[in-house]
Coordinates of C-alpha atoms in Angstrom, one line a residue:
X1 CA -31.4 -54.9 -40.4
X2 CA -29.1 -54.6 -37.8
X3 CA -29.9 -53.0 -33.7
X4 CA -28.6 -49.6 -33.9
X5 CA -25.3 -49.0 -31.6
X6 CA -25.7 -46.6 -28.5
X7 CA -26.2 -43.7 -29.8
X8 CA -26.1 -44.4 -33.4
X9 CA -29.8 -44.3 -33.9
X10 CA -30.1 -40.7 -33.4
X11 CA -27.4 -39.8 -35.5
X12 CA -24.9 -39.6 -32.9
X13 CA -21.4 -41.1 -33.8
X14 CA -19.9 -42.5 -30.4
X15 CA -21.3 -44.5 -28.0
X16 CA -22.9 -42.3 -25.0
X17 CA -21.4 -44.7 -22.0
X18 CA -17.6 -44.6 -21.4
X19 CA -17.0 -41.4 -23.3
X20 CA -16.9 -39.0 -20.2
X21 CA -14.1 -41.4 -18.4
X22 CA -11.5 -40.3 -21.0
X23 CA -12.7 -36.8 -20.7
X24 CA -12.3 -36.9 -16.6
X25 CA -9.1 -38.7 -16.9
X26 CA -7.8 -36.1 -19.6
X27 CA -8.7 -33.1 -16.9
X28 CA -7.0 -35.1 -14.3
X29 CA -3.9 -35.2 -16.1
X30 CA -3.7 -32.2 -17.0
X31 CA -4.6 -30.6 -13.5
X32 CA -1.0 -31.0 -12.2
X33 CA 0.2 -29.0 -15.5
X34 CA -2.1 -26.3 -14.9
X35 CA -1.3 -25.7 -11.1
X36 CA 2.2 -25.8 -12.2
X37 CA 2.1 -23.2 -15.0
X38 CA -0.1 -21.3 -12.8
X39 CA 2.6 -21.5 -10.1
X40 CA 5.4 -20.5 -12.2
X41 CA 3.3 -18.0 -13.5
X42 CA 2.9 -15.9 -10.2
X43 CA 6.3 -16.7 -9.0
X44 CA 7.8 -14.8 -12.1
X45 CA 5.3 -12.1 -11.8
X46 CA 7.8 -9.8 -9.7
X47 CA 11.5 -10.1 -9.4
X48 CA 10.7 -9.8 -5.3
X49 CA 9.7 -13.6 -4.9
X50 CA 13.0 -14.7 -5.5
X51 CA 13.6 -13.4 -1.7
X52 CA 10.8 -16.3 -0.9
X53 CA 13.5 -19.0 0.0
X54 CA 13.7 -16.4 3.3
X55 CA 10.3 -17.4 4.7
X56 CA 10.8 -21.2 5.8
X57 CA 14.4 -19.9 6.9
X58 CA 12.6 -17.0 8.8
X59 CA 10.1 -19.7 10.1
X60 CA 12.2 -22.2 10.9
X61 CA 14.4 -19.4 13.0
X62 CA 11.9 -18.4 15.0
X63 CA 10.4 -21.9 15.9
X64 CA 14.1 -23.2 17.2
X65 CA 14.8 -20.1 18.7
X66 CA 17.9 -19.0 16.5
X67 CA 19.4 -15.9 17.7
X68 CA 17.5 -12.5 17.7
X69 CA 19.1 -11.2 15.3
X70 CA 19.2 -14.0 12.7
X71 CA 15.2 -14.1 13.4
X72 CA 14.6 -10.4 12.8
X73 CA 17.0 -10.1 9.7
X74 CA 15.2 -13.8 8.3
X75 CA 11.6 -12.8 8.9
X76 CA 12.3 -9.0 8.1
X77 CA 13.6 -10.3 4.2
X78 CA 11.0 -12.6 4.0
X79 CA 7.8 -10.2 4.3
X80 CA 9.2 -8.4 1.0
X81 CA 7.7 -11.3 -1.3
X82 CA 5.2 -12.4 0.7
X83 CA 4.1 -8.6 0.2
X84 CA 4.7 -8.7 -3.8
X85 CA 2.1 -11.8 -3.8
X86 CA -0.7 -10.5 -1.5
X87 CA -0.7 -7.5 -4.0
X88 CA -0.3 -9.8 -7.2
X89 CA -3.2 -11.4 -5.6
X90 CA -5.6 -8.8 -4.8
X91 CA -5.2 -7.2 -7.8
X92 CA -5.7 -10.8 -9.4
X93 CA -9.0 -10.9 -7.6
X94 CA -9.8 -7.1 -8.1
X95 CA -10.0 -7.0 -12.1
X96 CA -12.3 -10.0 -11.9
X97 CA -14.9 -8.2 -9.4
X98 CA -15.6 -4.7 -11.8
X99 CA -14.8 -1.3 -10.4
X100 CA -16.6 -0.7 -7.3
X101 CA -15.7 -4.5 -5.9
X102 CA -12.5 -4.2 -7.3
X103 CA -11.4 -1.1 -5.7
X104 CA -13.2 -1.6 -2.3
X105 CA -10.7 -5.0 -2.5
X106 CA -7.9 -3.4 -3.0
X107 CA -8.4 -0.5 -0.2
X108 CA -9.1 -3.2 2.1
X109 CA -6.0 -5.1 1.1
X110 CA -3.7 -2.9 0.0
X111 CA -1.7 -2.3 3.1
X112 CA -2.5 -5.9 4.6
X113 CA 1.0 -6.2 5.3
X114 CA 1.1 -2.8 7.9
X115 CA -1.9 -4.4 9.5
X116 CA -0.7 -7.7 10.0
X117 CA 2.3 -6.3 11.1
X118 CA 0.4 -3.9 13.9
X119 CA -2.1 -6.2 15.0
X120 CA 0.4 -8.5 16.3
X121 CA 2.3 -5.8 17.7
X122 CA -1.1 -4.2 19.5
X123 CA -1.4 -8.0 20.9
X124 CA 1.7 -7.7 22.3
X125 CA 1.2 -4.6 23.8
X126 CA 3.7 -2.4 21.3
X127 CA 2.1 0.6 21.1
X128 CA 5.0 2.7 20.0
X129 CA 5.6 0.5 17.2
X130 CA 2.2 0.2 16.1
X131 CA 2.1 4.0 16.1
X132 CA 5.6 4.8 14.7
X133 CA 4.7 2.1 11.7
X134 CA 1.8 3.6 11.1
X135 CA 3.5 7.1 10.9
X136 CA 6.2 5.9 9.2
X137 CA 4.2 4.1 6.1
X138 CA 2.3 7.5 5.7
X139 CA 5.6 9.2 5.3
X140 CA 7.3 6.8 3.2
X141 CA 4.9 6.8 0.8
X142 CA 3.9 10.8 0.6
X143 CA 8.1 11.2 0.7
X144 CA 10.2 8.6 -0.3
X145 CA 7.5 6.6 -2.7
X146 CA 6.4 10.2 -4.2
X147 CA 10.1 11.8 -4.8
X148 CA 11.0 8.3 -6.2
X149 CA 7.9 8.8 -8.8
X150 CA 8.7 12.1 -9.4
X151 CA 12.2 11.5 -10.0
X152 CA 11.8 8.7 -12.4
X153 CA 9.1 10.4 -14.0
X154 CA 11.6 13.3 -14.7
X155 CA 14.1 11.4 -16.2
X156 CA 11.7 10.4 -19.5
X157 CA 10.3 13.9 -19.5
X158 CA 11.1 17.7 -18.4
X159 CA 7.5 17.6 -17.0
X160 CA 4.9 15.0 -15.8
X161 CA 0.9 15.9 -15.5
X162 CA -1.4 14.5 -13.6
X163 CA -5.1 14.8 -12.2
X164 CA -4.6 17.7 -9.9
X165 CA -8.4 17.4 -8.6
X166 CA -7.9 14.0 -7.6
X167 CA -4.5 14.7 -5.9
X168 CA -5.6 17.3 -4.3
X169 CA -8.8 15.8 -2.9
X170 CA -6.4 13.3 -1.7
X171 CA -4.2 15.6 0.1
X172 CA -6.9 17.4 1.7
X173 CA -8.3 14.3 3.5
X174 CA -4.7 14.2 4.7
X175 CA -5.0 17.5 6.0
X176 CA -7.6 16.3 8.0
X177 CA -5.7 13.0 8.9
X178 CA -2.9 15.1 10.5
X179 CA -5.9 17.7 12.3
X180 CA -6.4 14.3 14.0
X181 CA -3.3 14.0 15.4
X182 CA -2.8 17.6 16.1
X183 CA -6.1 17.7 18.2
X184 CA -5.1 15.0 20.8
X185 CA -1.5 16.4 21.4
X186 CA -2.5 19.8 22.4
X187 CA -5.7 18.4 24.1
X188 CA -2.8 16.6 26.5
X189 CA -1.6 19.9 26.4
X190 CA -4.0 21.4 28.2
X191 CA -4.8 18.4 30.7
X192 CA -1.5 18.9 32.1
X193 CA -3.4 19.8 35.3
X194 CA -5.4 16.7 35.8
X195 CA -4.1 13.8 37.2
X196 CA -2.2 11.0 34.8
X197 CA -5.2 8.8 35.4
X198 CA -7.8 11.3 34.3
X199 CA -5.7 13.0 31.0
X200 CA -5.2 9.2 30.0
X201 CA -8.6 8.4 30.2
X202 CA -10.4 11.4 28.1
X203 CA -7.1 11.2 25.3
X204 CA -8.7 7.3 24.8
X205 CA -12.3 8.4 24.7
X206 CA -11.1 11.8 22.1
X207 CA -9.1 8.7 20.4
X208 CA -12.4 6.5 20.4
X209 CA -14.5 9.1 18.8
X210 CA -12.0 10.5 16.4
X211 CA -11.4 7.1 15.1
X212 CA -15.4 6.5 14.3
X213 CA -15.7 10.0 12.5
X214 CA -12.3 9.3 10.4
X215 CA -13.5 5.9 9.3
X216 CA -16.4 7.4 8.4
X217 CA -15.0 9.7 6.1
X218 CA -13.0 6.8 4.3
X219 CA -16.4 5.3 3.5
X220 CA -17.5 8.5 2.1
X221 CA -14.2 8.8 0.1
X222 CA -14.7 4.6 -1.4
X223 CA -18.7 6.2 -2.1
X224 CA -17.0 9.6 -3.6
X225 CA -14.3 7.6 -5.8
X226 CA -16.1 4.2 -6.9
X227 CA -19.4 5.6 -7.3
X228 CA -20.7 8.8 -7.3
X229 CA -17.7 10.6 -9.0
X230 CA -15.9 7.5 -10.6
X231 CA -16.1 9.3 -13.7
X232 CA -13.5 12.2 -12.1
X233 CA -10.9 9.1 -11.2
X234 CA -11.4 8.1 -15.0
X235 CA -11.5 10.7 -17.3
X236 CA -7.7 12.2 -16.7
X237 CA -6.6 8.7 -17.8
X238 CA -8.8 8.4 -20.8
X239 CA -7.5 11.9 -22.0
X240 CA -3.8 11.0 -21.6
X241 CA -4.8 7.7 -22.9
X242 CA -5.9 9.7 -26.3
X243 CA -3.3 11.8 -26.1
X244 CA -1.2 8.8 -26.2
X245 CA -2.1 7.1 -29.3
X246 CA -2.2 10.3 -31.3
X247 CA 1.3 11.2 -30.4
X248 CA 1.9 7.3 -31.4
X249 CA 0.4 8.1 -34.5
X250 CA 1.6 11.1 -35.8
X251 CA 4.9 9.5 -35.0
X252 CA 4.5 6.7 -37.5
X253 CA 2.8 9.3 -39.8
X254 CA 5.9 11.2 -40.3
X255 CA 8.2 8.0 -40.8
X256 CA 6.1 7.2 -43.7
X257 CA 7.0 10.8 -45.4
X258 CA 4.9 11.8 -48.2
X259 CA 3.4 8.0 -48.4
X260 CA 1.3 8.6 -45.6
X261 CA -1.6 9.9 -46.9
X262 CA -3.7 6.7 -46.6
X263 CA -1.9 5.5 -43.1
X264 CA -2.5 8.5 -41.2
X265 CA -6.1 7.2 -40.3
X266 CA -4.6 3.9 -40.2
X267 CA -1.9 4.0 -36.9
X268 CA -5.1 4.9 -34.6
X269 CA -6.8 1.4 -35.0
X270 CA -4.1 -0.8 -33.9
X271 CA -2.7 1.6 -31.3
X272 CA -6.4 1.3 -29.3
X273 CA -6.1 -2.3 -28.8
X274 CA -2.7 -2.0 -27.9
X275 CA -4.1 -0.2 -24.8
X276 CA -7.0 -2.4 -24.6
X277 CA -4.2 -5.1 -24.2
X278 CA -2.4 -3.5 -21.4
X279 CA -5.1 -2.9 -19.6
X280 CA -6.6 -6.3 -19.8
X281 CA -3.1 -7.8 -18.6
X282 CA -4.1 -7.8 -14.8
X283 CA -6.6 -10.8 -14.2
X284 CA -5.3 -13.2 -16.7
X285 CA -3.4 -15.9 -14.5
X286 CA -5.4 -16.4 -11.1
X287 CA -8.8 -17.6 -11.3
X288 CA -11.0 -15.8 -8.8
X289 CA -10.9 -19.2 -6.8
X290 CA -7.0 -19.7 -7.3
X291 CA -6.5 -15.9 -6.2
X292 CA -8.7 -16.1 -2.8
X293 CA -6.7 -19.2 -1.7
X294 CA -3.8 -17.1 -2.6
X295 CA -4.8 -14.1 -0.6
X296 CA -5.4 -16.4 2.7
X297 CA -2.4 -18.7 2.3
X298 CA -0.4 -15.2 2.0
X299 CA -1.8 -13.8 4.8
X300 CA -1.3 -16.5 6.9
X301 CA 2.4 -16.8 6.1
X302 CA 2.4 -12.8 6.6
X303 CA 1.4 -13.1 10.3
X304 CA 3.7 -16.3 11.1
X305 CA 6.8 -14.0 9.8
X306 CA 5.1 -10.4 12.0
X307 CA 4.5 -12.7 15.2
X308 CA 8.3 -13.6 15.1
X309 CA 9.5 -10.6 13.6
X310 CA 7.5 -8.6 16.3
X311 CA 8.7 -10.9 19.2
X312 CA 12.4 -10.2 18.3
X313 CA 12.2 -6.4 18.0
X314 CA 13.2 -6.2 21.8
X315 CA 16.9 -8.1 21.9
X316 CA 17.4 -5.9 18.5
X317 CA 16.9 -2.9 20.2
X318 CA 19.0 -3.8 23.0
X319 CA 21.7 -5.4 20.7
X320 CA 21.9 -2.7 18.0
X321 CA 21.1 0.4 19.7
X322 CA 18.3 1.2 17.4
X323 CA 15.4 2.7 18.8
X324 CA 12.0 1.0 18.4
X325 CA 10.9 4.4 16.7
X326 CA 13.4 3.8 13.8
X327 CA 12.1 0.0 13.4
X328 CA 8.7 1.2 13.2
X329 CA 9.5 4.4 11.2
X330 CA 11.5 3.4 8.9
X331 CA 12.6 0.0 8.4
X332 CA 9.0 -1.9 9.0
X333 CA 7.2 0.3 6.4
X334 CA 9.8 -0.3 3.9
X335 CA 9.4 -3.8 4.3
X336 CA 5.3 -3.9 3.8
X337 CA 5.3 -1.4 1.0
X338 CA 8.7 -2.7 -0.5
X339 CA 7.0 -4.6 -4.0
X340 CA 4.1 -1.5 -4.0
X341 CA 6.9 1.1 -4.1
X342 CA 8.9 -0.1 -7.2
X343 CA 5.3 -0.7 -8.9
X344 CA 4.7 3.0 -8.7
X345 CA 8.3 4.0 -9.7
X346 CA 8.5 1.6 -12.4
X347 CA 4.9 3.1 -13.7
X348 CA 6.0 7.0 -12.9
X349 CA 9.0 5.9 -15.1
X350 CA 6.9 4.6 -18.0
X351 CA 4.6 8.3 -18.1
X352 CA 2.1 6.9 -15.9
X353 CA 2.2 9.6 -13.1
X354 CA -1.8 9.1 -12.4
X355 CA -1.3 5.8 -11.4
X356 CA 1.7 6.9 -9.4
X357 CA 0.2 9.6 -7.7
X358 CA -3.0 6.7 -6.7
X359 CA -0.4 4.4 -5.5
X360 CA 1.9 6.6 -3.2
X361 CA -1.0 9.2 -1.6
X362 CA -3.8 6.8 -1.7
X363 CA -2.3 4.3 0.3
X364 CA -1.2 7.0 2.8
X365 CA -4.4 8.0 3.0
X366 CA -5.6 4.3 3.3
X367 CA -3.4 3.9 6.5
X368 CA -4.2 7.4 7.8
X369 CA -8.3 7.5 7.5
X370 CA -8.7 3.3 7.8
X371 CA -5.5 1.5 9.0
X372 CA -4.6 3.4 12.1
X373 CA -8.3 4.3 13.1
X374 CA -9.3 0.8 12.9
X375 CA -6.2 -0.2 15.1
X376 CA -7.3 2.1 17.6
X377 CA -10.6 0.4 17.5
X378 CA -9.7 -2.5 17.4
X379 CA -7.4 -2.1 20.9
X380 CA -10.4 -0.4 22.5
X381 CA -12.2 -3.9 21.9
X382 CA -8.5 -5.8 23.2
X383 CA -8.6 -3.2 26.2
X384 CA -5.6 -2.0 24.9
X385 CA -4.3 1.8 25.0
X386 CA -4.0 2.8 21.7
X387 CA -5.1 6.1 21.1
X388 CA -4.2 8.5 18.0
X389 CA -1.9 10.9 20.8
X390 CA 1.5 11.0 18.8
X391 CA 4.6 12.1 20.3
X392 CA 5.0 16.2 19.7
X393 CA 7.9 15.8 17.6
X394 CA 6.1 12.7 15.5
X395 CA 2.8 15.1 15.3
X396 CA 4.8 17.9 14.1
X397 CA 6.9 16.3 11.2
X398 CA 3.3 14.6 10.0
X399 CA 2.3 18.0 9.5
X400 CA 5.1 19.5 7.9
X401 CA 5.6 16.5 5.9
X402 CA 1.5 16.8 4.5
X403 CA 2.3 20.4 4.2
X404 CA 5.3 20.2 1.9
X405 CA 3.4 17.6 -0.5
X406 CA 0.3 19.9 -0.7
X407 CA 2.9 22.5 -2.0
X408 CA 4.2 20.0 -4.5
X409 CA 1.2 18.4 -5.8
X410 CA -1.3 21.6 -6.3
X411 CA -0.4 22.6 -9.6
X412 CA -0.7 19.4 -11.4
X413 CA 2.8 19.0 -12.3
X414 CA 6.0 17.3 -11.4
X415 CA 10.0 17.1 -12.1
X416 CA 13.1 15.4 -11.1
X417 CA 13.8 18.6 -8.7
X418 CA 10.2 18.2 -7.0
X419 CA 11.4 14.6 -6.0
X420 CA 15.0 15.4 -5.1
X421 CA 12.6 17.8 -2.3
X422 CA 10.5 14.8 -1.4
X423 CA 13.8 12.3 -0.9
X424 CA 16.1 15.3 1.0
X425 CA 13.0 15.8 3.4
X426 CA 12.3 12.1 4.0
X427 CA 16.3 11.6 4.3
X428 CA 16.3 14.5 6.6
X429 CA 13.3 13.1 8.9
X430 CA 14.9 9.1 8.7
X431 CA 18.0 10.8 10.2
X432 CA 15.9 12.8 13.1
X433 CA 14.4 9.7 14.5
X434 CA 17.4 7.7 14.2
X435 CA 18.9 9.9 16.9
X436 CA 15.6 10.3 18.5
X437 CA 15.0 8.2 21.5
X438 CA 12.4 6.1 23.0
X439 CA 12.3 7.9 26.1
X440 CA 11.9 11.4 25.1
X441 CA 9.6 13.4 26.6
X442 CA 8.1 15.5 23.5
X443 CA 4.8 16.5 25.1
X444 CA 3.2 19.6 24.0
X445 CA 3.5 22.3 26.9
X446 CA 4.8 25.2 27.9
X447 CA 8.6 23.9 28.4
X448 CA 8.1 22.8 24.8
X449 CA 7.4 25.7 23.1
X450 CA 10.4 27.0 25.5
X451 CA 12.7 25.2 24.5
X452 CA 11.8 25.5 20.7
X453 CA 12.2 29.2 20.6
X454 CA 15.7 28.6 22.8
X455 CA 13.7 30.5 25.2
X456 CA 14.9 30.2 29.2

């Protein structure tokens, strides 16, 4: 009887030794193809990625000390696709972490570009850039993005509905954040009789305490949204999905005419997986490790481009005669939120107004309750005089904008006219800040109110 070959005595048809080597070799051969496929899928996820060519150009321009205008424009454009990639990697990673951790990750990295740019500016001592960019990000979200969403939704539907309870909760928190800016401005006016050094010290103390409270409120809101009242944020969307399925089923039944007796129940069955496929599209391209690596790499590139961008602002102000306030309030927020803005408008056009509202108002709320207080605390650590004392004109504009948005969303419905109102308000504010000089003295005082009402 011949001796059994390796493994054949146990019913195995292939030898154990030498089997692993071909498998390992095939894995190594397939790895480059897999990396290329994932890279292509990532790059083709957003049209803004076409501008990635400006990333190396912007870095080279800054490293070789090209003209400040070239450095500013190249890095300005380069941050747009980087913001899109950062948002994409965050969504891919959050889709695999579940609702709670995924929501926390989105809340943390949702405004990462603005946070990185502001940290760089804060380190350089550009307090006005930091304050104006924070205010500009809030205004661009609650007026520009929300207006575009209402306008896009009104093109296809006469009137769009959304969860008014969730929107009112977010807008109420925005009202609290606006109060946190009004109180330091009024305190500064009340302390006009004190010395400048003592007044600045008191404003810093108030800003530090207020920032801690705002951060605590934001943490409570995350617990409210992701844990204790998460059904409140989901039930309206589930009802909307059910209505959409029933509407498609009814439309298909009407098309089939008299023979639709048996098909009246069948359209709902294929329609439900259709919704599930749409919800499961996120998180199918990048693995958790790949998404984490992408987050780290993109964050480093954003920090480098932001460094060169902030360094060139002073020269741009002198050559182009544009104020730092306008750059921080209008230009930088458009760059940091470009990809997010486009996404919100697209989902609003598709009828998903709840998601659009969450992007627009939710993002501005993150900046007001998390990013801005965090920068104040960070300035405290870095010994930088970053406070919540904005100039009076900026504070009034912020309060009026929140007031307008609260009126528009309180009924839970939207149309194209309300969108036009938001866009018109934002355009007026942008024009006002275009002519608003950096050295304007707009602090609240008796002379401010006398000038406001035209009294001598």
